[in-house]
Each structure stands twice: as structure tokens, then as C-alpha cells.
Amino acid sequence: MSEEVDGVTHLEIRDVKVKDKLFKVSVSLNHAVCSCKKFVMCGILCRHAFCGLKQIGVTKLPRTLVLNRWMKIADSGTSSDSVMVSNDYFKLERLNTDLDNHGGDVVEFTKRDHMAAMVGDQPSGELTVLVPKSCKNKGNYFKRMVSEREKAVMNSKKRIRKCKKCSALTHDSRTCPKNNEVVMEAAKNAVVTEAAENEVAKNVGP
């Protein structure tokens, strides 16, 4: 089924590879649009558009259907200087091919020459590269450094410990100062008891 409107032919093409699905194709002498949208997504003309162009008698692919990205020299997104350098480079290559075909002196292009033609010559002489400034990251592979904010959050989540003897927050029952007082009191009582026993022993003596 085909219909031509204002020089544009509208076709319905059945694709047997996609479960006999119908694709709507609109083609002209210099343009083609398909409902599969492959040209929009990939930039490559689909087989349905090729079939439509073939049906209207187009034997040469129009320039509008070949994107710049597929050309040997991509004009899109490049500066005029780089395009001029690329043109000169390819002119030299064609000249080299012509000389080779006619038996002339052949100029050999190395990989360095190719790069120089595209981006320019490399700097000559001794190059001095400074050592990059070292920086201390927040963490490393073994132990991560904790910020002050994280320390405060971690400390706030810790259980507050109190001394069982005096309810102080600065120490526990093992290091409580009252332990020394108890020890001193016990030692004092032991000394008093020993003195009393000695006194009793003297009075009861023979």
C-alpha cells in the first residue's frame, strides 16, 4: 500500500523478522522517515527505509541520510582549524598515493607524523614535571578518619556510666576515691585493734 502526497511517498512495509509487523515509511528523493525510529536513535538507516527508497527508484543514498559522525572528516563539533589540518593531511595522503602509482618518490608517514598532522608537533627538549602536591584524604584503606561531628554523635549514643559508690560520672567503682578512704579506714582500725590487743596482753601478763 503506497500513497504519494507532495512528492513524499507513504508506504506500509511488512517485516517478516518482527512477527509480520507493519512499519510506516515516508520516503522522498532526499529524505526517509520510518516508524521504527532506528535512524533517530542510532543514526543508521533501517532496512525499511532502504526498501522504501528502492521502491521509488533511488539508487544513490542521499547526503541528508548520512550523518557527519559516519564521514571520514566529521564537521560537527570541530573547529575550522582542525578541519583545515585534516584536509591538508588527507591531501598529502592522496598525493602520496598518486606518487606511488606513478613510480615517484614515496613519502612514508609514521604514526608520529599522523598525530602531528592532527594535534601539532610535540615539544622538544627536556621536560620538567613537578611532583604533585600530596593531600591527606579523610580516610584510607585500613582506618577511616572520623570527623569531630561523627565523634560527637558516637559519644552521644554511648551509655553513660556512673560510679556505684558515689554516682560520679568521671570514674567507676574500681577507681573511686572512696576506695582509698575505705582502705585507710580499715588500716587505721587494724592498727587500733592491734594496739588494744597489745595493751590487753600486757595487763593480763604473768
Short mmCIF file of C-alpha atoms in Angstrom, two decimals:
data_model
loop_
_atom_site.label_atom_id
_atom_site.label_comp_id
_atom_site.label_asym_id
_atom_site.label_seq_id
_atom_site.Cartn_x
_atom_site.Cartn_y
_atom_site.Cartn_z
CA MET A 1 0.00 0.00 0.00
CA SER A 2 1.50 3.32 -1.10
CA GLU A 3 0.29 6.91 -1.29
CA GLU A 4 2.12 9.95 -2.68
CA VAL A 5 1.46 13.42 -1.27
CA ASP A 6 3.52 16.49 -2.30
CA GLY A 7 6.43 14.40 -3.55
CA VAL A 8 6.51 12.21 -0.41
CA THR A 9 5.55 8.56 -0.78
CA HIS A 10 3.92 6.92 2.23
CA LEU A 11 4.36 3.15 2.41
CA GLU A 12 3.42 0.32 4.74
CA ILE A 13 6.17 -2.30 4.79
CA ARG A 14 5.72 -5.67 6.47
CA ASP A 15 8.78 -7.01 8.29
CA VAL A 16 8.76 -10.81 8.45
CA LYS A 17 11.61 -10.80 11.00
CA VAL A 18 9.49 -8.94 13.59
CA LYS A 19 6.38 -11.16 13.68
CA ASP A 20 4.94 -9.68 10.45
CA LYS A 21 4.74 -6.19 11.95
CA LEU A 22 3.79 -3.28 9.69
CA PHE A 23 6.08 -0.23 9.61
CA LYS A 24 5.00 3.11 8.17
CA VAL A 25 7.70 4.62 5.95
CA SER A 26 7.67 8.06 4.31
CA VAL A 27 10.32 8.49 1.60
CA SER A 28 11.29 11.09 -0.96
CA LEU A 29 14.30 11.63 -3.22
CA ASN A 30 16.41 13.07 -0.37
CA HIS A 31 14.69 12.02 2.84
CA ALA A 32 13.29 8.95 4.62
CA VAL A 33 11.33 8.50 7.85
CA CYS A 34 10.36 5.17 9.40
CA SER A 35 8.14 4.38 12.38
CA CYS A 36 10.82 2.10 13.89
CA LYS A 37 12.89 5.25 14.73
CA LYS A 38 16.22 3.49 14.21
CA PHE A 39 17.66 6.46 12.34
CA VAL A 40 16.66 8.77 15.20
CA MET A 41 18.15 6.53 17.90
CA CYS A 42 21.28 5.18 16.18
CA GLY A 43 21.85 7.44 13.19
CA ILE A 44 21.77 4.41 10.87
CA LEU A 45 19.16 3.99 8.17
CA CYS A 46 16.91 0.97 8.77
CA ARG A 47 16.08 -1.75 6.25
CA HIS A 48 12.50 -0.48 5.94
CA ALA A 49 13.72 2.92 4.72
CA PHE A 50 16.11 1.22 2.30
CA CYS A 51 13.21 -0.80 0.92
CA GLY A 52 11.10 2.35 0.53
CA LEU A 53 13.89 4.22 -1.27
CA LYS A 54 14.35 1.25 -3.58
CA GLN A 55 10.66 1.22 -4.45
CA ILE A 56 10.68 4.88 -5.58
CA GLY A 57 13.79 4.29 -7.69
CA VAL A 58 16.53 5.89 -5.56
CA THR A 59 19.86 4.23 -6.43
CA LYS A 60 22.24 6.52 -4.50
CA LEU A 61 21.94 7.23 -0.78
CA PRO A 62 21.12 10.94 -0.22
CA ARG A 63 23.66 13.04 1.69
CA THR A 64 20.98 14.08 4.19
CA LEU A 65 20.70 10.46 5.37
CA VAL A 66 24.44 10.16 6.12
CA LEU A 67 25.30 11.83 9.41
CA ASN A 68 28.59 13.66 9.91
CA ARG A 69 29.68 11.15 12.52
CA TRP A 70 29.97 8.46 9.82
CA MET A 71 32.01 10.65 7.45
CA LYS A 72 35.78 10.45 7.17
CA ILE A 73 36.03 14.03 8.39
CA ALA A 74 33.36 14.82 10.96
CA ASP A 75 32.48 18.52 10.64
CA SER A 76 30.12 18.55 13.61
CA GLY A 77 31.64 19.89 16.83
CA THR A 78 35.13 20.60 15.40
CA SER A 79 36.88 23.90 14.90
CA SER A 80 37.76 25.30 11.49
CA ASP A 81 41.49 24.95 12.20
CA SER A 82 41.23 21.23 12.92
CA VAL A 83 39.16 20.73 9.76
CA MET A 84 41.79 22.57 7.70
CA VAL A 85 44.57 20.46 9.22
CA SER A 86 42.62 17.29 8.50
CA ASN A 87 42.00 18.38 4.91
CA ASP A 88 45.71 19.09 4.39
CA TYR A 89 46.60 15.72 5.89
CA PHE A 90 44.28 13.81 3.57
CA LYS A 91 45.54 15.84 0.59
CA LEU A 92 49.07 14.73 1.44
CA GLU A 93 47.90 11.14 1.66
CA ARG A 94 46.27 11.36 -1.77
CA LEU A 95 49.44 12.95 -3.17
CA ASN A 96 51.49 10.13 -1.66
CA THR A 97 49.19 7.57 -3.29
CA ASP A 98 49.47 9.30 -6.68
CA LEU A 99 53.27 9.35 -6.45
CA ASP A 100 53.27 5.68 -5.55
CA ASN A 101 51.06 4.83 -8.53
CA HIS A 102 53.25 6.80 -10.96
CA GLY A 103 56.56 5.47 -9.64
CA GLY A 104 57.68 8.64 -7.88
CA ASP A 105 59.41 9.07 -4.56
CA VAL A 106 57.14 7.85 -1.79
CA VAL A 107 56.91 9.84 1.41
CA GLU A 108 56.36 7.49 4.33
CA PHE A 109 54.06 8.71 7.07
CA THR A 110 54.70 7.34 10.52
CA LYS A 111 52.31 7.30 13.43
CA ARG A 112 54.10 10.32 14.90
CA ASP A 113 53.55 12.23 11.63
CA HIS A 114 49.86 11.36 11.70
CA MET A 115 49.49 12.64 15.27
CA ALA A 116 51.48 15.79 14.44
CA ALA A 117 49.19 16.48 11.49
CA MET A 118 46.13 16.26 13.74
CA VAL A 119 47.23 17.89 17.02
CA GLY A 120 50.56 19.56 16.23
CA ASP A 121 54.22 18.79 16.88
CA GLN A 122 55.35 17.51 20.25
CA PRO A 123 57.57 19.79 22.38
CA SER A 124 61.29 19.14 22.05
CA GLY A 125 63.98 19.25 24.72
CA GLU A 126 63.97 18.15 28.32
CA LEU A 127 60.62 18.29 30.07
CA THR A 128 60.44 19.02 33.79
CA VAL A 129 57.47 17.52 35.58
CA LEU A 130 56.94 18.63 39.17
CA VAL A 131 55.89 16.23 41.88
CA PRO A 132 52.16 16.63 42.58
CA LYS A 133 51.17 18.02 45.94
CA SER A 134 50.19 15.24 48.29
CA CYS A 135 46.93 15.53 50.11
CA LYS A 136 45.69 13.63 53.13
CA ASN A 137 42.29 12.21 52.43
CA LYS A 138 39.67 11.79 55.08
CA GLY A 139 40.23 8.04 55.25
CA ASN A 140 42.45 5.28 53.98
CA TYR A 141 42.18 1.57 53.31
CA PHE A 142 42.91 0.46 56.87
CA LYS A 143 41.22 3.00 59.10
CA ARG A 144 38.96 5.89 58.25
CA MET A 145 39.49 9.22 59.97
CA VAL A 146 36.45 10.26 61.97
CA SER A 147 35.33 13.88 61.92
CA GLU A 148 34.50 15.87 65.04
CA ARG A 149 30.81 15.74 64.26
CA GLU A 150 30.86 11.96 63.97
CA LYS A 151 32.75 11.73 67.26
CA ALA A 152 30.10 13.86 68.96
CA VAL A 153 27.30 11.70 67.55
CA MET A 154 29.04 8.50 68.64
CA ASN A 155 29.66 9.86 72.14
CA SER A 156 26.04 10.92 72.48
CA LYS A 157 24.91 7.36 71.74
CA LYS A 158 27.17 5.80 74.36
CA ARG A 159 25.64 4.66 77.64
CA ILE A 160 26.53 6.99 80.49
CA ARG A 161 28.39 5.12 83.22
CA LYS A 162 28.20 6.12 86.86
CA CYS A 163 30.19 5.09 89.87
CA LYS A 164 28.19 2.69 92.04
CA LYS A 165 29.64 4.11 95.24
CA CYS A 166 29.46 7.86 94.75
CA SER A 167 27.37 8.21 91.49
CA ALA A 168 30.07 10.31 89.86
CA LEU A 169 30.47 10.38 86.04
CA THR A 170 34.24 10.80 85.93
CA HIS A 171 35.20 7.31 87.17
CA ASP A 172 33.85 3.88 88.02
CA SER A 173 33.73 1.86 91.24
CA ARG A 174 37.20 0.39 90.70
CA THR A 175 38.90 3.79 90.60
CA CYS A 176 36.60 5.56 93.03
CA PRO A 177 38.45 7.78 95.57
CA LYS A 178 36.28 6.31 98.31
CA ASN A 179 38.13 3.04 97.88
CA ASN A 180 41.24 4.71 99.29
CA GLU A 181 39.22 6.11 102.17
CA VAL A 182 37.87 2.65 102.97
CA VAL A 183 41.36 1.15 102.80
CA MET A 184 42.77 3.88 105.04
CA GLU A 185 39.90 3.43 107.49
CA ALA A 186 40.41 -0.35 107.55
CA ALA A 187 44.15 0.08 108.09
CA LYS A 188 43.50 2.56 110.88
CA ASN A 189 41.04 0.21 112.53
CA ALA A 190 43.54 -2.63 112.23
CA VAL A 191 46.23 -0.54 113.92
CA VAL A 192 43.85 0.45 116.73
CA THR A 193 42.75 -3.16 117.20
CA GLU A 194 46.35 -4.36 117.29
CA ALA A 195 47.27 -1.69 119.86
CA ALA A 196 44.30 -2.63 122.02
CA GLU A 197 45.23 -6.30 121.89
CA ASN A 198 48.80 -5.49 122.90
CA GLU A 199 47.55 -3.40 125.82
CA VAL A 200 45.28 -6.21 126.97
CA ALA A 201 48.13 -8.70 126.70
CA LYS A 202 50.35 -6.51 128.91
CA ASN A 203 47.68 -6.20 131.58
CA VAL A 204 46.94 -9.90 131.62
CA GLY A 205 50.60 -10.87 131.57
CA PRO A 206 52.26 -13.05 134.36
#
